[in-house]
Short mmCIF file of C-alpha atoms in Angstrom, two decimals:
data_model
loop_
_atom_site.label_atom_id
_atom_site.label_comp_id
_atom_site.label_asym_id
_atom_site.label_seq_id
_atom_site.Cartn_x
_atom_site.Cartn_y
_atom_site.Cartn_z
CA MET A 23 100.95 88.44 71.37
CA ASP A 24 102.82 85.15 71.12
CA GLY A 25 104.99 85.50 74.21
CA ALA A 26 108.19 85.64 72.16
CA THR A 27 109.14 89.11 73.34
CA VAL A 28 108.89 90.98 76.61
CA SER A 29 107.57 94.52 76.69
CA GLY A 30 109.62 96.91 78.78
CA GLY A 31 107.36 99.71 79.97
CA GLY A 32 103.75 100.64 80.59
CA HIS A 33 101.36 97.79 81.17
CA PRO A 34 102.28 94.15 80.58
CA ALA A 35 101.38 92.57 77.27
CA ALA A 36 98.55 90.70 78.96
CA ALA A 37 97.23 93.81 80.71
CA GLY A 38 95.17 94.36 77.59
CA GLY A 39 93.12 91.60 79.09
CA LYS A 40 94.28 88.16 77.92
CA LEU A 41 94.78 84.91 79.77
CA PHE A 42 97.88 82.78 79.19
CA ILE A 43 96.82 79.24 78.29
CA GLY A 44 98.84 76.63 76.44
CA GLY A 45 101.45 79.17 75.38
CA ALA A 46 98.87 81.49 73.78
CA TRP A 47 97.23 84.73 74.86
CA VAL A 48 93.50 84.03 75.05
CA GLU A 49 90.54 86.41 75.24
CA PRO A 50 88.68 85.90 78.54
CA ASP A 51 85.11 84.63 78.52
CA GLY A 52 84.22 86.74 81.54
CA GLY A 53 85.39 90.09 80.24
CA HIS A 54 87.70 92.31 82.26
CA TYR A 55 87.93 94.07 85.59
CA GLU A 56 89.91 97.07 86.71
CA VAL A 57 93.08 96.76 88.77
CA THR A 58 93.39 99.75 91.11
CA ASP A 59 96.46 101.48 92.52
CA PRO A 60 95.84 101.50 96.31
CA ALA A 61 97.94 104.64 96.73
CA THR A 62 96.12 106.78 94.18
CA GLU A 63 92.83 104.91 93.63
CA GLU A 64 93.56 105.28 89.91
CA PRO A 65 93.36 102.40 87.41
CA VAL A 66 96.55 100.44 86.72
CA GLY A 67 95.18 98.24 83.95
CA TRP A 68 92.52 95.71 83.05
CA ALA A 69 92.76 92.09 84.13
CA PRO A 70 91.03 89.17 82.39
CA GLU A 71 88.20 87.24 84.05
CA ALA A 72 88.45 83.55 83.19
CA SER A 73 85.51 81.18 82.94
CA ARG A 74 85.46 77.78 84.57
CA ASP A 75 85.92 76.18 81.15
CA GLN A 76 89.00 78.30 80.48
CA VAL A 77 90.53 77.33 83.83
CA HIS A 78 89.95 73.68 82.96
CA ALA A 79 91.50 74.31 79.54
CA ALA A 80 94.60 75.67 81.28
CA CYS A 81 94.76 72.56 83.47
CA ALA A 82 94.39 70.35 80.39
CA ALA A 83 97.21 72.24 78.67
CA ALA A 84 99.41 71.69 81.72
CA ARG A 85 98.53 67.99 81.71
CA GLU A 86 99.46 67.65 78.03
CA ALA A 87 102.77 69.46 78.58
CA PHE A 88 103.70 67.48 81.69
CA GLY A 89 105.08 64.37 80.01
CA PRO A 90 107.58 66.08 77.68
CA TRP A 91 108.61 68.67 80.27
CA SER A 92 109.16 66.11 83.05
CA ARG A 93 111.34 64.00 80.74
CA ARG A 94 113.61 66.88 79.77
CA PRO A 95 116.97 66.76 81.54
CA ALA A 96 117.07 68.75 84.75
CA GLU A 97 119.89 70.86 83.29
CA GLU A 98 117.65 71.99 80.42
CA ARG A 99 114.79 72.88 82.76
CA ALA A 100 117.22 74.82 84.95
CA ALA A 101 118.57 76.70 81.94
CA VAL A 102 115.08 78.02 81.15
CA LEU A 103 114.74 79.30 84.73
CA GLY A 104 118.13 80.96 84.49
CA ARG A 105 117.20 82.73 81.25
CA ALA A 106 113.90 83.85 82.81
CA ALA A 107 115.83 85.38 85.71
CA GLU A 108 117.99 87.33 83.28
CA ILE A 109 114.98 88.57 81.30
CA ILE A 110 113.16 89.70 84.43
CA GLY A 111 116.33 91.37 85.68
CA SER A 112 116.72 93.24 82.40
CA HIS A 113 113.27 94.81 82.93
CA PHE A 114 113.76 95.32 86.64
CA VAL A 115 112.62 98.94 86.97
CA PRO A 116 109.39 98.78 84.92
CA TYR A 117 108.46 95.49 86.59
CA ALA A 118 109.00 97.08 90.01
CA GLU A 119 106.93 100.08 88.97
CA LEU A 120 104.09 97.78 87.96
CA ALA A 121 104.31 95.85 91.23
CA GLN A 122 104.28 99.13 93.14
CA ALA A 123 101.22 100.35 91.25
CA GLU A 124 99.34 97.11 91.91
CA THR A 125 100.24 96.72 95.60
CA GLY A 126 101.07 100.16 96.95
CA ALA A 127 104.51 98.94 98.10
CA THR A 128 107.24 101.47 98.72
CA THR A 129 109.90 101.76 96.04
CA GLY A 130 112.47 99.90 98.13
CA THR A 131 110.09 97.05 98.84
CA ALA A 132 108.88 96.77 95.25
CA ARG A 133 112.42 96.61 93.94
CA ALA A 134 114.23 94.56 96.57
CA MET A 135 111.58 92.35 98.15
CA GLN A 136 109.18 91.89 95.26
CA VAL A 137 110.97 91.81 91.89
CA GLY A 138 114.41 91.36 93.45
CA VAL A 139 113.41 88.29 95.42
CA GLY A 140 111.49 86.98 92.41
CA VAL A 141 114.67 87.11 90.31
CA ALA A 142 116.67 85.49 93.11
CA ARG A 143 114.23 82.61 93.33
CA PHE A 144 114.42 81.85 89.62
CA ARG A 145 118.20 81.93 89.87
CA ARG A 146 118.14 79.69 92.94
CA TYR A 147 116.21 76.94 91.18
CA ALA A 148 118.32 77.26 88.06
CA ARG A 149 120.88 75.43 90.21
CA VAL A 150 120.55 71.71 89.57
CA GLU A 151 120.48 69.48 92.65
CA PRO A 152 120.64 65.67 92.80
CA ALA A 153 117.19 64.11 92.52
CA GLU A 154 118.27 60.77 93.95
CA TRP A 155 120.31 59.54 96.86
CA ALA A 156 121.55 56.13 97.99
CA ILE A 157 120.17 54.43 101.08
CA PRO A 158 122.69 52.36 103.07
CA PRO A 159 122.48 48.61 102.21
CA GLN A 160 120.45 46.54 104.63
CA ILE A 161 120.19 42.81 105.30
CA ASN A 162 116.73 41.61 104.33
CA GLU A 163 115.57 39.69 107.40
CA ALA A 164 111.94 38.97 106.55
CA GLY A 165 111.04 39.69 102.95
CA PRO A 166 108.26 37.79 101.13
CA MET A 167 110.88 35.36 99.78
CA GLY A 168 112.56 34.88 103.13
CA LYS A 169 116.15 35.94 103.72
CA ALA A 170 117.53 37.43 100.52
CA GLY A 171 120.89 38.73 101.60
CA VAL A 172 121.80 42.39 101.29
CA MET A 173 119.29 44.74 99.64
CA GLY A 174 120.26 47.98 97.99
CA ALA A 175 117.93 50.97 97.72
CA LEU A 176 117.76 54.33 96.05
CA ALA A 177 115.42 57.20 96.94
CA VAL A 178 114.34 59.20 93.88
CA ARG A 179 112.42 62.46 93.71
CA GLN A 180 109.75 62.35 91.00
CA PRO A 181 107.57 65.29 89.90
CA VAL A 182 104.04 65.36 91.26
CA GLY A 183 102.38 66.37 87.97
CA VAL A 184 100.15 69.40 87.41
CA VAL A 185 100.37 71.96 90.21
CA THR A 186 97.83 74.72 90.79
CA CYS A 187 99.55 77.71 92.40
CA ILE A 188 97.24 80.20 94.11
CA THR A 189 99.20 83.24 95.17
CA SER A 190 98.82 86.07 97.68
CA TYR A 191 98.27 89.76 96.96
CA ASN A 192 101.05 91.11 99.16
CA ASN A 193 103.87 90.04 96.84
CA PRO A 194 102.99 89.36 93.17
CA TRP A 195 106.62 88.53 92.28
CA ALA A 196 108.34 86.69 95.13
CA ASN A 197 105.36 84.55 96.07
CA PRO A 198 104.55 83.21 92.57
CA ALA A 199 108.27 82.79 91.78
CA GLY A 200 108.69 80.79 94.98
CA LYS A 201 106.08 78.35 93.72
CA ILE A 202 106.66 78.31 89.96
CA ALA A 203 110.46 78.00 89.96
CA PRO A 204 110.88 74.93 92.20
CA ALA A 205 107.82 73.27 90.66
CA LEU A 206 109.29 73.64 87.17
CA ALA A 207 112.76 72.63 88.32
CA MET A 208 111.32 69.34 89.54
CA GLY A 209 109.57 68.70 86.20
CA ASN A 210 106.04 69.71 87.13
CA THR A 211 103.77 71.91 85.04
CA VAL A 212 101.82 74.76 86.55
CA VAL A 213 98.52 76.63 86.47
CA VAL A 214 98.80 79.94 88.32
CA LYS A 215 95.76 81.66 89.75
CA PRO A 216 97.08 85.03 90.99
CA ALA A 217 95.37 87.16 93.61
CA PRO A 218 92.62 89.23 91.98
CA GLN A 219 93.99 92.51 93.36
CA ASP A 220 97.33 92.37 91.51
CA PRO A 221 97.49 89.78 88.71
CA LEU A 222 99.22 91.92 86.09
CA SER A 223 102.72 91.24 87.41
CA VAL A 224 102.14 87.50 87.15
CA TYR A 225 101.25 87.83 83.47
CA ARG A 226 104.56 89.68 83.06
CA MET A 227 106.29 86.74 84.67
CA ALA A 228 104.60 84.33 82.26
CA GLU A 229 105.66 86.52 79.37
CA ALA A 230 109.29 86.38 80.55
CA LEU A 231 109.15 82.59 80.94
CA ALA A 232 107.81 82.21 77.40
CA ALA A 233 110.59 84.44 76.08
CA ALA A 234 113.08 82.26 77.98
CA GLY A 235 111.99 79.26 75.92
CA LEU A 236 109.47 77.60 78.20
CA PRO A 237 107.39 75.18 76.09
CA PRO A 238 103.66 75.90 75.64
CA GLY A 239 101.47 74.66 78.47
CA VAL A 240 104.21 74.32 81.07
CA VAL A 241 103.04 77.52 82.78
CA ASN A 242 99.50 78.85 82.42
CA VAL A 243 97.97 81.91 84.10
CA VAL A 244 94.24 82.41 84.70
CA SER A 245 92.85 85.27 86.76
CA GLY A 246 89.51 86.48 88.02
CA ARG A 247 87.63 88.00 90.91
CA SER A 248 85.04 85.24 90.94
CA VAL A 249 85.43 82.50 93.54
CA GLU A 250 84.61 80.10 90.72
CA VAL A 251 88.02 80.70 89.10
CA GLY A 252 89.93 79.50 92.12
CA GLU A 253 87.54 76.63 92.73
CA ALA A 254 87.94 75.40 89.16
CA ALA A 255 91.74 75.51 89.50
CA VAL A 256 91.55 73.36 92.63
CA ASP A 257 88.90 70.77 91.83
CA CYS A 258 89.90 70.03 88.22
CA ASP A 259 90.69 66.34 87.69
CA ASP A 260 93.87 67.26 85.79
CA VAL A 261 95.39 68.84 88.91
CA ASP A 262 97.62 66.70 91.14
CA MET A 263 98.69 69.27 93.73
CA VAL A 264 97.64 72.66 95.08
CA SER A 265 100.13 75.18 96.46
CA PHE A 266 98.30 77.99 98.25
CA THR A 267 99.34 81.12 100.10
CA GLY A 268 96.58 83.03 101.83
CA SER A 269 94.17 82.99 104.74
CA THR A 270 93.59 79.99 106.95
CA ALA A 271 89.85 80.09 106.23
CA VAL A 272 90.37 79.76 102.47
CA GLY A 273 93.11 77.18 103.01
CA GLN A 274 90.75 75.00 104.99
CA ARG A 275 88.21 75.04 102.16
CA ILE A 276 90.90 74.17 99.62
CA ALA A 277 92.13 71.33 101.84
CA GLU A 278 88.61 69.87 102.00
CA VAL A 279 88.43 69.77 98.20
CA CYS A 280 91.93 68.31 97.91
CA GLY A 281 91.11 65.66 100.47
CA ARG A 282 88.30 64.24 98.38
CA SER A 283 90.70 63.25 95.60
CA MET A 284 93.91 63.01 97.68
CA LYS A 285 95.64 65.90 95.91
CA ARG A 286 98.98 66.91 97.38
CA GLN A 287 98.95 70.20 99.29
CA LEU A 288 101.39 72.91 100.27
CA MET A 289 99.71 75.51 102.45
CA GLU A 290 101.22 78.74 103.73
CA LEU A 291 98.40 80.22 105.77
CA GLY A 292 97.82 82.91 108.37
CA GLY A 293 100.05 84.03 111.20
CA LYS A 294 99.92 85.90 114.48
CA GLY A 295 103.64 85.98 115.22
CA ALA A 296 104.59 86.27 118.88
CA ALA A 297 107.66 88.32 119.78
CA VAL A 298 108.82 87.23 123.25
CA VAL A 299 110.94 90.07 124.63
CA PHE A 300 112.83 89.45 127.88
CA ASP A 301 113.86 92.26 130.19
CA ASP A 302 117.54 91.88 129.30
CA ALA A 303 116.90 92.39 125.58
CA ASP A 304 118.57 95.04 123.46
CA VAL A 305 115.60 97.41 123.31
CA GLY A 306 116.75 99.20 120.17
CA SER A 307 117.11 95.91 118.29
CA ALA A 308 113.73 94.67 119.50
CA VAL A 309 111.96 97.91 118.58
CA ALA A 310 113.53 98.02 115.12
CA GLY A 311 112.64 94.38 114.45
CA ILE A 312 109.09 94.57 115.77
CA GLY A 313 108.60 97.89 113.99
CA THR A 314 108.91 96.19 110.62
CA THR A 315 105.28 95.21 111.15
CA PHE A 316 104.35 98.83 110.49
CA SER A 317 106.49 99.32 107.41
CA PHE A 318 106.96 95.97 105.66
CA TYR A 319 104.01 95.67 103.23
CA SER A 320 102.16 97.97 105.67
CA GLY A 321 101.71 95.00 107.98
CA GLN A 322 100.19 92.83 105.27
CA ILE A 323 102.51 89.92 105.88
CA CYS A 324 101.89 86.69 107.75
CA THR A 325 105.38 86.57 109.28
CA ALA A 326 105.09 89.91 111.11
CA PRO A 327 105.67 90.02 114.90
CA THR A 328 102.23 91.45 115.59
CA ARG A 329 101.76 90.05 119.11
CA VAL A 330 104.48 91.40 121.39
CA LEU A 331 104.91 89.64 124.73
CA VAL A 332 107.15 91.72 127.01
CA GLN A 333 108.60 90.78 130.37
CA ARG A 334 107.11 93.17 132.89
CA GLY A 335 110.39 94.81 133.89
CA LEU A 336 110.81 96.10 130.33
CA TYR A 337 107.14 96.60 129.47
CA ASP A 338 106.75 100.36 129.98
CA ARG A 339 110.06 101.16 128.32
CA LEU A 340 109.39 99.03 125.26
CA VAL A 341 105.86 100.39 124.81
CA GLU A 342 107.18 103.95 125.05
CA GLN A 343 109.99 103.41 122.55
CA LEU A 344 107.84 101.43 120.13
CA GLY A 345 105.26 104.22 120.26
CA VAL A 346 107.92 106.83 119.48
CA TYR A 347 109.21 104.65 116.63
CA ALA A 348 105.73 104.26 115.12
CA GLY A 349 104.94 107.94 115.49
CA ARG A 350 108.01 108.93 113.46
CA LEU A 351 107.22 106.73 110.46
CA ARG A 352 106.32 108.66 107.31
CA VAL A 353 102.98 107.49 105.86
CA GLY A 354 102.07 108.45 102.32
CA ASP A 355 102.88 108.14 98.64
CA PRO A 356 104.95 104.95 98.28
CA ARG A 357 106.80 106.49 95.33
CA ALA A 358 108.23 109.26 97.52
CA PRO A 359 111.71 108.35 98.80
CA GLU A 360 110.93 109.49 102.35
CA THR A 361 107.84 107.27 102.66
CA VAL A 362 108.13 104.26 104.98
CA VAL A 363 104.50 103.14 105.22
CA GLY A 364 102.36 102.86 102.12
CA PRO A 365 98.66 101.96 101.77
CA VAL A 366 96.92 98.67 102.38
CA ILE A 367 95.59 96.83 99.35
CA SER A 368 91.98 98.10 99.16
CA ALA A 369 89.27 100.20 100.74
CA GLU A 370 87.60 97.02 101.98
CA HIS A 371 90.76 95.86 103.71
CA ARG A 372 91.34 99.28 105.23
CA ALA A 373 87.85 99.15 106.73
CA ARG A 374 88.62 95.68 108.13
CA VAL A 375 91.84 96.86 109.80
CA GLU A 376 90.11 99.93 111.22
CA SER A 377 87.33 97.76 112.63
CA TYR A 378 89.90 95.80 114.62
CA VAL A 379 91.30 99.00 116.13
CA GLU A 380 87.81 100.02 117.18
CA LEU A 381 87.25 96.54 118.60
CA ALA A 382 90.47 96.87 120.61
CA ARG A 383 89.16 100.04 122.22
CA LYS A 384 85.96 98.25 123.18
CA GLU A 385 87.95 95.34 124.57
CA GLY A 386 89.86 97.70 126.87
CA ALA A 387 93.13 98.18 125.02
CA THR A 388 94.94 101.51 125.06
CA VAL A 389 95.75 103.09 121.71
CA VAL A 390 99.28 104.39 122.30
CA VAL A 391 99.76 105.76 118.80
CA GLY A 392 97.75 105.65 115.57
CA GLY A 393 94.20 104.45 115.50
CA GLU A 394 93.07 107.10 113.05
CA ARG A 395 93.01 107.41 109.28
CA PRO A 396 95.87 109.58 107.92
CA ALA A 397 94.83 112.95 106.53
CA LEU A 398 95.53 112.09 102.90
CA ASP A 399 93.24 112.95 100.01
CA ARG A 400 93.52 109.62 98.22
CA GLY A 401 94.67 106.09 98.91
CA PHE A 402 93.83 103.31 101.32
CA TYR A 403 96.07 104.33 104.22
CA VAL A 404 96.11 103.14 107.83
CA SER A 405 98.26 104.82 110.46
CA PRO A 406 100.79 102.59 112.26
CA THR A 407 98.91 101.62 115.40
CA LEU A 408 100.23 100.39 118.73
CA LEU A 409 97.82 98.80 121.21
CA ALA A 410 98.93 98.40 124.84
CA ASP A 411 97.24 97.00 127.97
CA CYS A 412 96.13 93.98 125.97
CA THR A 413 95.41 90.46 127.15
CA ASN A 414 95.87 87.29 125.17
CA ASP A 415 92.14 86.53 125.10
CA MET A 416 91.26 89.71 123.19
CA ARG A 417 90.25 89.18 119.58
CA VAL A 418 92.91 91.65 118.45
CA ALA A 419 95.48 89.35 120.08
CA ARG A 420 94.07 86.16 118.62
CA GLU A 421 92.97 87.00 115.08
CA GLU A 422 95.14 87.95 112.13
CA ILE A 423 94.57 91.64 111.37
CA PHE A 424 96.99 91.84 108.40
CA GLY A 425 97.75 95.51 108.75
CA PRO A 426 100.14 97.90 110.55
CA VAL A 427 98.76 97.07 114.01
CA ILE A 428 100.72 95.65 116.98
CA VAL A 429 99.33 94.45 120.32
CA VAL A 430 101.51 94.39 123.45
CA ILE A 431 100.97 91.99 126.36
CA PRO A 432 103.04 91.77 129.59
CA PHE A 433 104.32 88.58 131.24
CA ASP A 434 106.35 87.82 134.35
CA GLU A 435 108.33 84.57 134.10
CA GLU A 436 109.76 82.61 131.18
CA ASP A 437 107.19 79.82 131.41
CA GLU A 438 104.35 82.34 131.26
CA GLY A 439 105.85 84.02 128.20
CA VAL A 440 106.18 80.68 126.41
CA ALA A 441 102.64 79.67 127.38
CA LEU A 442 101.21 82.95 126.07
CA ALA A 443 103.13 82.63 122.82
CA ASN A 444 101.85 79.09 122.28
CA ASP A 445 98.27 80.00 123.23
CA SER A 446 97.33 80.73 119.62
CA ASP A 447 95.65 79.00 116.71
CA TYR A 448 98.64 80.06 114.60
CA GLY A 449 102.25 78.96 114.53
CA LEU A 450 104.09 80.38 111.55
CA ILE A 451 107.00 82.55 112.71
CA ASP A 452 107.74 83.60 116.31
CA TYR A 453 110.59 85.69 117.67
CA VAL A 454 112.70 85.88 120.84
CA TRP A 455 114.77 88.81 122.06
CA SER A 456 117.20 88.26 124.93
CA ALA A 457 120.84 89.04 125.72
CA ASP A 458 121.06 85.54 127.20
CA VAL A 459 121.58 83.56 123.99
CA ALA A 460 121.26 80.22 125.78
CA ARG A 461 117.86 81.23 127.12
CA ALA A 462 116.79 82.60 123.74
CA PHE A 463 117.55 79.28 122.02
CA ARG A 464 115.94 77.32 124.88
CA VAL A 465 112.76 79.34 124.50
CA ALA A 466 112.88 79.06 120.71
CA ARG A 467 112.82 75.26 120.98
CA ARG A 468 109.70 75.48 123.16
CA LEU A 469 107.72 77.68 120.78
CA GLN A 470 105.12 75.96 118.60
CA ALA A 471 106.04 77.70 115.37
CA GLY A 472 107.50 76.64 112.06
CA GLY A 473 110.28 79.19 112.43
CA VAL A 474 111.77 81.30 115.20
CA GLY A 475 113.93 84.39 114.87
CA VAL A 476 116.43 84.91 117.69
CA ASN A 477 117.23 88.61 118.09
CA THR A 478 116.29 89.19 114.46
CA VAL A 479 113.38 89.31 112.03
CA GLY A 480 115.65 88.30 109.16
CA ARG A 481 115.25 85.02 107.27
CA ASN A 482 117.68 82.50 105.84
CA MET A 483 116.22 81.72 102.42
CA GLU A 484 117.56 78.15 102.49
CA ALA A 485 115.89 77.36 105.82
CA PRO A 486 112.57 75.46 105.75
CA PHE A 487 109.54 77.75 105.76
CA GLY A 488 106.06 76.77 106.87
CA GLY A 489 103.75 76.67 109.84
CA PHE A 490 102.50 74.64 112.78
CA LYS A 491 98.82 74.36 113.65
CA ARG A 492 96.52 76.50 111.47
CA SER A 493 99.43 78.32 109.86
CA GLY A 494 99.89 75.71 107.19
CA VAL A 495 100.93 72.30 105.93
CA GLY A 496 104.34 71.46 104.46
CA ARG A 497 107.61 73.31 104.03
CA ASP A 498 109.19 75.16 101.15
CA VAL A 499 112.15 77.47 100.34
CA GLY A 500 115.57 76.21 99.33
CA SER A 501 115.91 72.46 98.87
CA TYR A 502 112.76 71.96 100.93
CA ALA A 503 110.69 73.37 98.06
CA LEU A 504 112.10 70.70 95.74
CA HIS A 505 110.85 68.09 98.19
CA ALA A 506 107.50 69.86 98.46
CA TYR A 507 106.92 69.70 94.70
CA SER A 508 107.98 66.08 94.35
CA GLU A 509 107.03 62.56 95.31
CA VAL A 510 109.74 60.32 96.76
CA GLN A 511 110.05 56.93 95.12
CA ALA A 512 112.07 54.00 96.50
CA ILE A 513 113.86 51.68 94.06
CA VAL A 514 115.09 48.46 95.73
CA TRP A 515 117.27 45.63 94.34
CA PRO A 516 119.23 42.63 95.64
CA GLY A 517 122.79 43.56 96.51
#
């Protein structure tokens, strides 16, 4: 397979078990491992297991390709991204079916939020933006040569170099596309290490990029279950930057390695989103928004409002309505049109989520709904679970569960609600619901989070995305991603 064509159905070209290095499909040194459908527990395909040497070969290929790619006009780089978007869009349904098989996402999520957002992100960065901007002239008061009159200056975005992109398992299209597309648009080259649970979609993406005319070595994909694969992609001397989406614990280890050689970092890490709901809130809107935790990726998303802080006057009513909402959600085969909640990614992760529910019981929480395994013959399912009578010091309120589990905590006054929301190691996305818009925005400004939704869980895809505290370092999305994957250079001259 030379990457010149894109297969339409069945497994991706690389699902036969080849890595994508330097524009070629390469047999893996470590053999293959099975990718499992979390809804059926049946095999989806075989993924290649790279060796450390092969990861370093991918980094070397990216280094060799960097010079020519970075010197190509931005319009030419953008044109490749635009063609890739069209190719992916032309295979939309089979790509969505593959993503669904790998992740257990519902059909709507696989199509709209996985492949659909992936296409949108390639199209977004096919739009060329200025890479330089003028700085207002300034009188040089104390330069090394003394007064030198008026100095002009220009700020220029330059590519960082070789970027290792380590992606999350919950979205094998949107997450990699959100890294690869802006990195390439800025003139960087990339080594992608996809999540071991669902790498096949990322090989499809590489295949589409090659068919779009991407030169060899500009994008490389290496997969594996071994920790060594990811470590090699981070510590290689050819790598200038690491972009990582995943747990805070893994992010901290990556940051330690990057720190030793001063590699640039972009980290989107864990979340424990607080939803601050005041007693004047539109209850239906709040319940529908918070309820996305149960259905969206089956709670496997760092932006979910999993920690609900409710003003006491509304507490009983919100808990009751959220419990009714959760109890009505259809859990089961994600391919069935009536299904709202699919499986979690693996048996191991299901056991982890269930252990937190059991811990909540021991900590004194009340299981309002859920808490048991659905009566399904196959698949890694967890029932939507609502935990009431919680306090903010419980582990279920402090640690990221990453499943369809919500904890509810009461508060009395505004200051207490804000203090509870901020009493967390995380600070990715928080939410506020109130009919008093002035209060909602006032509270939003006080929350220690990279983003705040006011009466919504929706996102503006041009707004900066990233976290405070242990939820990450840096910002991406929209123009902010172009800054994230670039260095800013100042060019100064006498006016």
